[in-house]
Coordinates of C-alpha atoms in Angstrom, one line a residue:
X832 CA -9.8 -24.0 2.3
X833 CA -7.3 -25.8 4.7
X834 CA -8.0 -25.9 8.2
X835 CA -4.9 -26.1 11.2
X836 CA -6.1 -28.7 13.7
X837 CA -4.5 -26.3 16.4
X838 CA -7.4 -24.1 18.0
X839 CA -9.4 -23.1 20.6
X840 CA -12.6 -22.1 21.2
X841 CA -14.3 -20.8 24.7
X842 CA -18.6 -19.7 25.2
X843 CA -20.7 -19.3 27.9
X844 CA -24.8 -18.8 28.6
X845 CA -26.5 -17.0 31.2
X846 CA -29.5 -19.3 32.0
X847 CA -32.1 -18.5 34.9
X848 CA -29.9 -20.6 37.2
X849 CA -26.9 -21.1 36.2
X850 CA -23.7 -20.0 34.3
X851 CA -22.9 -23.2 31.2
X852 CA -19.1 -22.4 30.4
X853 CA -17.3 -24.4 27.6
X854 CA -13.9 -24.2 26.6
X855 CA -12.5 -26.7 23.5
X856 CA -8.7 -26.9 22.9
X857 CA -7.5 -28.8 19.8
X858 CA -3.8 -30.2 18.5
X859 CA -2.7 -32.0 15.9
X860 CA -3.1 -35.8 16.2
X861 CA -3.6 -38.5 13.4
X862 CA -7.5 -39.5 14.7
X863 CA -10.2 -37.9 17.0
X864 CA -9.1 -37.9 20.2
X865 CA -11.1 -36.9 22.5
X866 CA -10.6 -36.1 26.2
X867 CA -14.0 -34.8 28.2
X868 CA -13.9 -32.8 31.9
X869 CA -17.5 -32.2 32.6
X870 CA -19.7 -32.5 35.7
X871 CA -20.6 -36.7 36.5
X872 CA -24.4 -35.6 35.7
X873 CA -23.7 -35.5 32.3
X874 CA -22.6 -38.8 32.1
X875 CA -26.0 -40.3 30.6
X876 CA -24.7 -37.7 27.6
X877 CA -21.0 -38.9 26.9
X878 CA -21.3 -41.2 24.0
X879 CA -23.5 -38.1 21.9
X880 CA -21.1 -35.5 23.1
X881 CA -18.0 -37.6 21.8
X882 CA -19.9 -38.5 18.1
X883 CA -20.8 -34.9 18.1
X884 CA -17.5 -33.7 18.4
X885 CA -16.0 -36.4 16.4
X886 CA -18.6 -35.1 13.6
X887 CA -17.4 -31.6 14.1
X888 CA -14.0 -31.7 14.4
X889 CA -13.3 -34.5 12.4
X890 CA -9.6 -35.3 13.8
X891 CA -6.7 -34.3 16.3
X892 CA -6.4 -34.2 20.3
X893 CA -9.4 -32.3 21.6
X894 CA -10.0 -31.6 25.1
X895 CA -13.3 -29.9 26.3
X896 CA -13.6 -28.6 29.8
X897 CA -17.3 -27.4 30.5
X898 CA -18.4 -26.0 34.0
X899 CA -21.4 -25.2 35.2
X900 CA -22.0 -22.9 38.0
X901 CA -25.5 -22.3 40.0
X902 CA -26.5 -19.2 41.2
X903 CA -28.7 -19.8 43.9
X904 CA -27.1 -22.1 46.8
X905 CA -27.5 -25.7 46.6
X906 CA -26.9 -28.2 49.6
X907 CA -24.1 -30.4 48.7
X908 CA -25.6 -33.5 50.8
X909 CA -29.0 -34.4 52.3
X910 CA -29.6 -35.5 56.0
X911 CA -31.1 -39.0 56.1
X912 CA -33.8 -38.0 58.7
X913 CA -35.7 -41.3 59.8
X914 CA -31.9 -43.2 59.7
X915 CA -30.7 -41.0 61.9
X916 CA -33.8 -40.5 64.4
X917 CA -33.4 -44.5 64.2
X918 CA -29.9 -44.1 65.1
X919 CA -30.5 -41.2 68.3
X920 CA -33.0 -43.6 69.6
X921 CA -30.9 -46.9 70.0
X922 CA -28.1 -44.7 71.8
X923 CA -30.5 -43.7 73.6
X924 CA -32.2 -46.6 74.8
X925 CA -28.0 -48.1 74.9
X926 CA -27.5 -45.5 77.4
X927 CA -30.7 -45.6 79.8
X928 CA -29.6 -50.0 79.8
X929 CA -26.2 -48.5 80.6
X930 CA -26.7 -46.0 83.7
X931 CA -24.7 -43.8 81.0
X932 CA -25.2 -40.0 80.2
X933 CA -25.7 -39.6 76.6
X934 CA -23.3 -37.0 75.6
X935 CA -22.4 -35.7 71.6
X936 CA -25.2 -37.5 70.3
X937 CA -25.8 -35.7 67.5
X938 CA -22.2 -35.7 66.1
X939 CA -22.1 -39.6 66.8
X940 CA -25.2 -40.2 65.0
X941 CA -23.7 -38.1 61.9
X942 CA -20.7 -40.2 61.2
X943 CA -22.9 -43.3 60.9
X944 CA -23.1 -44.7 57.5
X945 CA -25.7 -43.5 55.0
X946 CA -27.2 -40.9 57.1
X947 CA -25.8 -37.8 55.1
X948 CA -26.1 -38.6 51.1
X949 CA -25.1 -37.2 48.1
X950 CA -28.3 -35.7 46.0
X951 CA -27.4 -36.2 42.3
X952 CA -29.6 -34.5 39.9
X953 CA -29.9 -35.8 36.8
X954 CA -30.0 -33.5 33.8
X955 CA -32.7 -32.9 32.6
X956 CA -32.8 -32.7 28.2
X957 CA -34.0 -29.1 28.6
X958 CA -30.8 -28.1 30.2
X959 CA -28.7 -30.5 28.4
X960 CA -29.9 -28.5 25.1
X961 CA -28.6 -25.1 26.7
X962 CA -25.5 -27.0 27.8
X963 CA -25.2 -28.9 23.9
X964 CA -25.7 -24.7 22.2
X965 CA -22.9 -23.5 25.1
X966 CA -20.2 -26.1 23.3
X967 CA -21.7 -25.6 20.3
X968 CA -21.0 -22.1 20.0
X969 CA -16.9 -22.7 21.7
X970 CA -16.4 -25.5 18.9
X971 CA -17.6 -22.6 15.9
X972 CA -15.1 -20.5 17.6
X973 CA -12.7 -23.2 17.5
X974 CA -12.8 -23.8 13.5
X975 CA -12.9 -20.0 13.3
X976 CA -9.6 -20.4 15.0
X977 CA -8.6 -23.0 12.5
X978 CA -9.1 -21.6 9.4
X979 CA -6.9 -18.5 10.6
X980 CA -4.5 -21.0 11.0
X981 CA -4.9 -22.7 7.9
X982 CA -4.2 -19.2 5.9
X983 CA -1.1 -18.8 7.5
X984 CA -0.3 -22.5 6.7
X985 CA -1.4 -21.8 3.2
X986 CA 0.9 -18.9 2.8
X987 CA 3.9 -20.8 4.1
X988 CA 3.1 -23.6 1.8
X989 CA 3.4 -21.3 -0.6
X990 CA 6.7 -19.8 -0.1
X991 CA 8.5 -22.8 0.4
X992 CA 7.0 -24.3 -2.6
X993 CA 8.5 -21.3 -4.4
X994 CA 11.9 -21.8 -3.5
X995 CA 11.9 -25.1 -3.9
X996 CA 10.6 -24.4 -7.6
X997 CA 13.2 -21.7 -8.1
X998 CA 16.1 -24.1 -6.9
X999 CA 14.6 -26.8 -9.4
X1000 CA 15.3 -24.5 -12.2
X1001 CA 18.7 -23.6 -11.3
X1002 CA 19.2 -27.2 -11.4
X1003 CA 17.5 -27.9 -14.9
X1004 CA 20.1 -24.7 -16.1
X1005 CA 22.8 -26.7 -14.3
X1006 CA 22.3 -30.0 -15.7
X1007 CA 23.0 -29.1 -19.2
X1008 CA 26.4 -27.9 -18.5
X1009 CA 26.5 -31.1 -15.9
X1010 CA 25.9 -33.5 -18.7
X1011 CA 28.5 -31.5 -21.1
X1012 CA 30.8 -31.6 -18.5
X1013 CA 30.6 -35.4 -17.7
X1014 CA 31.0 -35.6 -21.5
X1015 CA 34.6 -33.7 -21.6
X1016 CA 35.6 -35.1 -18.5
X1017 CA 35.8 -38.7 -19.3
X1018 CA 36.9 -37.9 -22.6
X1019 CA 40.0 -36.1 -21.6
X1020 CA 40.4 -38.6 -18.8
X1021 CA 40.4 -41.4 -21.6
X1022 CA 42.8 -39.5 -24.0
X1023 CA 45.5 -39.5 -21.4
X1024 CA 45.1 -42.8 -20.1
X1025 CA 45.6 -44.5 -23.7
X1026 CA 46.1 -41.9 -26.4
X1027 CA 43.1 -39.3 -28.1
X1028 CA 44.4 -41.7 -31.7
X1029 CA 43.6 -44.9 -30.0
X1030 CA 40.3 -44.1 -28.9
X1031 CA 37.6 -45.7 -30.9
X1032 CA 34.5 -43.2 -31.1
X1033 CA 31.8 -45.7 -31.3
X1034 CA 32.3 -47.7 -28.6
X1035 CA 33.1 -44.6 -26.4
X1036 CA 29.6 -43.4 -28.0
X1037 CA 27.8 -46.2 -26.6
X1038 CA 29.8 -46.5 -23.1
X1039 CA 29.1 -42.5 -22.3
X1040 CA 25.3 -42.8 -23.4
X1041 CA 24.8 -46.2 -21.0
X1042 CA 27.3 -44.1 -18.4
X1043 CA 24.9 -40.6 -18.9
X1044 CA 21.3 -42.8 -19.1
X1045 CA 22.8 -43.7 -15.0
X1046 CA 22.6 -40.0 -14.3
X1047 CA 20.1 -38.5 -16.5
X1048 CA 17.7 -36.8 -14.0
X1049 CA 14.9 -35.2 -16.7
X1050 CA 12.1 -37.7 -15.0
X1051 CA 13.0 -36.7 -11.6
X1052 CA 12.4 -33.0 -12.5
X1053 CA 9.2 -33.8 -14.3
X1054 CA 8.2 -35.8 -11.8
X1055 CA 8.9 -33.3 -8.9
X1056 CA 7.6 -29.9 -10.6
X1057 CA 4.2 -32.2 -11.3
X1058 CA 4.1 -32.9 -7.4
X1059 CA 5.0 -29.6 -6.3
X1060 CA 1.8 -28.2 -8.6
X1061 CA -0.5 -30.9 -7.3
X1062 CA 0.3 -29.6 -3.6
X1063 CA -1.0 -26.5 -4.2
X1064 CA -4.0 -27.9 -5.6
X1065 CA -4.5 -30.5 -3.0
X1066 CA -4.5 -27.5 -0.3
X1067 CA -7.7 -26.4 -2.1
X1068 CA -9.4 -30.0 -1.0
X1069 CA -11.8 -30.3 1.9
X1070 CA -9.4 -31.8 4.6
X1071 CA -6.6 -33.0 2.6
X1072 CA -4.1 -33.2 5.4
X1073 CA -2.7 -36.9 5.6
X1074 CA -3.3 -36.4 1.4
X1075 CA -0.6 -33.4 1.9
X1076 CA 1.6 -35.7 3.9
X1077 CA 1.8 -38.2 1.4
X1078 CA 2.7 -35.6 -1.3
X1079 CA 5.2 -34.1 0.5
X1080 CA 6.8 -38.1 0.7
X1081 CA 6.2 -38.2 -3.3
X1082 CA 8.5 -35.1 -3.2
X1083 CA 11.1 -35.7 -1.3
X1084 CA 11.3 -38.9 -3.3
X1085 CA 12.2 -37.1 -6.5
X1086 CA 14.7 -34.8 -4.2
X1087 CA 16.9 -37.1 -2.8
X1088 CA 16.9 -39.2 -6.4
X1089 CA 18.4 -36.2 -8.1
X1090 CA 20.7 -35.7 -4.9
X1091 CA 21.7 -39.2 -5.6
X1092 CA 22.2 -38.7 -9.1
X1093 CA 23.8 -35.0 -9.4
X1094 CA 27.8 -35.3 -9.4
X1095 CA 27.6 -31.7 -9.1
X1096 CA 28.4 -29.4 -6.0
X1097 CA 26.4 -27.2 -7.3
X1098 CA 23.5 -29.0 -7.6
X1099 CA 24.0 -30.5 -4.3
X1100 CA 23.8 -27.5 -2.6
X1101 CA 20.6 -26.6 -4.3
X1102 CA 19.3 -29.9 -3.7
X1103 CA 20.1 -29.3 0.6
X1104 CA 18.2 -26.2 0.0
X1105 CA 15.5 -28.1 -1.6
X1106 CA 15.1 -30.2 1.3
X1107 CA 15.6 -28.1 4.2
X1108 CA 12.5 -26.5 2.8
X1109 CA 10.4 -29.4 2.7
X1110 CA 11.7 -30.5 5.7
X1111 CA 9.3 -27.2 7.7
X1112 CA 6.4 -27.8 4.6
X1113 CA 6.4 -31.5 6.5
X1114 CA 6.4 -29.9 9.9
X1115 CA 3.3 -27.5 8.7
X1116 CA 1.6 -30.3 7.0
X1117 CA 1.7 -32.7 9.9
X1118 CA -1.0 -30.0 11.6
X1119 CA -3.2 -29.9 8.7
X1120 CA -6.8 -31.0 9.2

């Protein structure tokens, strides 16, 4: 079963305190990458978060967002009391050597350094195993999201598979009259050039046959109804995205050799229609997990 690396994925958990909220976005990329927006307390957590997700997720551009909201208020800073008691009493004692009133003092001692601080809790590994089920649970919805995409993917694949399998047998119907064709045309060309009585039938023999071996396309047909089977059969692979993407090469390969090798108009059409269709199967494959 295929899997689109497009997705997303959102869950939150009602603890005593506080409200964990992940949400887990995903594109298509050729490796894990990872981008993290989570509170600096988790910091101590990164490096297991990323292998986590790494593990998980295995490849494309994934960017988690997780917030996490108290319910009961929380002072942002913390009031250095002795530094700033230390602080009130040198004004004051500045201002009695002075003869000067000591106005605002409060506010003064407040903008000193280090007397309000910023109380950074560390989490503790009980939380951080509510906050590791919270993501847990956005990236199963993720991959839920994934394989949904990788049904619609598969069903594309397999349209476009179909035409270009149909347009390959209009060409293998074409290329016998092609090859007859070739045949008369030179022939007639030859008679009225030098004569149908001067023409010697054994060495024309072995001129058309090294002529026709130049344009013979049976490989490229075997070759590209093989590929076109092993596609579908790759899709059935665990992962087997950048294994689709080299497939997909493989076949337009054989396309463009028997573009190369048609003479025909006819088969030249079929052949544009050939690759306009692998041209999306490419697109879609790019996204594949």
């Amino acid at each position: 079963m295929i899997k689109s690396m497009t997705g997303f994925g959102k869950a939150s958990i009602e603890t005593g305190e506080k409200t964990i909220t992940a949400e887990i976005r995903s594109l298509n990329s050729k490796s894990a990458d990872i981008n993290l927006r989570m509170p600096g307390s988790l910091r101590n957590y990164e490096l297991e978060l990323r292998n986590e997700l790494s593990r998980l997720l295995e490849r494309g551009k994934i960017d988690l967002s997780l917030s996490i909201e108290s319910k009961k208020a929380e002072a942002p800073v913390e009031i250095n009391l002795p530094l700033a008691l230390a602080y009130y009493q040198q004004m004051k004692k500045l201002a009695e050597e002075l003869g000067e009133p000591i106005s605002d003092a409060v506010q003064q001692v407040m903008k000193f350094p280090d007397v309000l601080k910023s109380e950074r809790r560390e989490t503790d590994e009980k939380e951080w195993e509510q906050i590791r089920a919270c993501i847990t649970k956005a990236v199963e919805q993720l991959n839920k999201f994934r394989e949904t995409e990788g049904q619609s993917l598969i069903t594309d694949f397999e349209t476009r598979l179909k035409k270009i399998d149909a347009a390959l047998e209009e060409i293998k119907l074409l290329d016998v009259q092609r090859l007859q064709g070739i045949k008369d045309r030179i022939k007639n060309n030859l008679a009225e050039v030098i004569g149908k009585e001067k023409i010697d039938q054994n060495r024309f023999e072995q001129e058309l046959i090294y002529y026709i071996e130049k344009l013979d396309i049976n490989e490229e047909k075997v070759r590209l109804k093989t590929h076109l089977d092993y596609f579908m059969e790759t899709c059935k692979e665990a992962s087997p995205g950048r294994k689709l993407n080299f497939i997909s090469q493989e076949i337009g390969r054989e396309i463009n050799t028997i573009g190369s090798k048609a003479n025909d108009a006819q088969m030249q059409k079929l052949v544009v229609q050939m690759k306009d269709e692998l041209e999306k199967i490419k697109e879609q494959s790019s996204n594949v997990l």
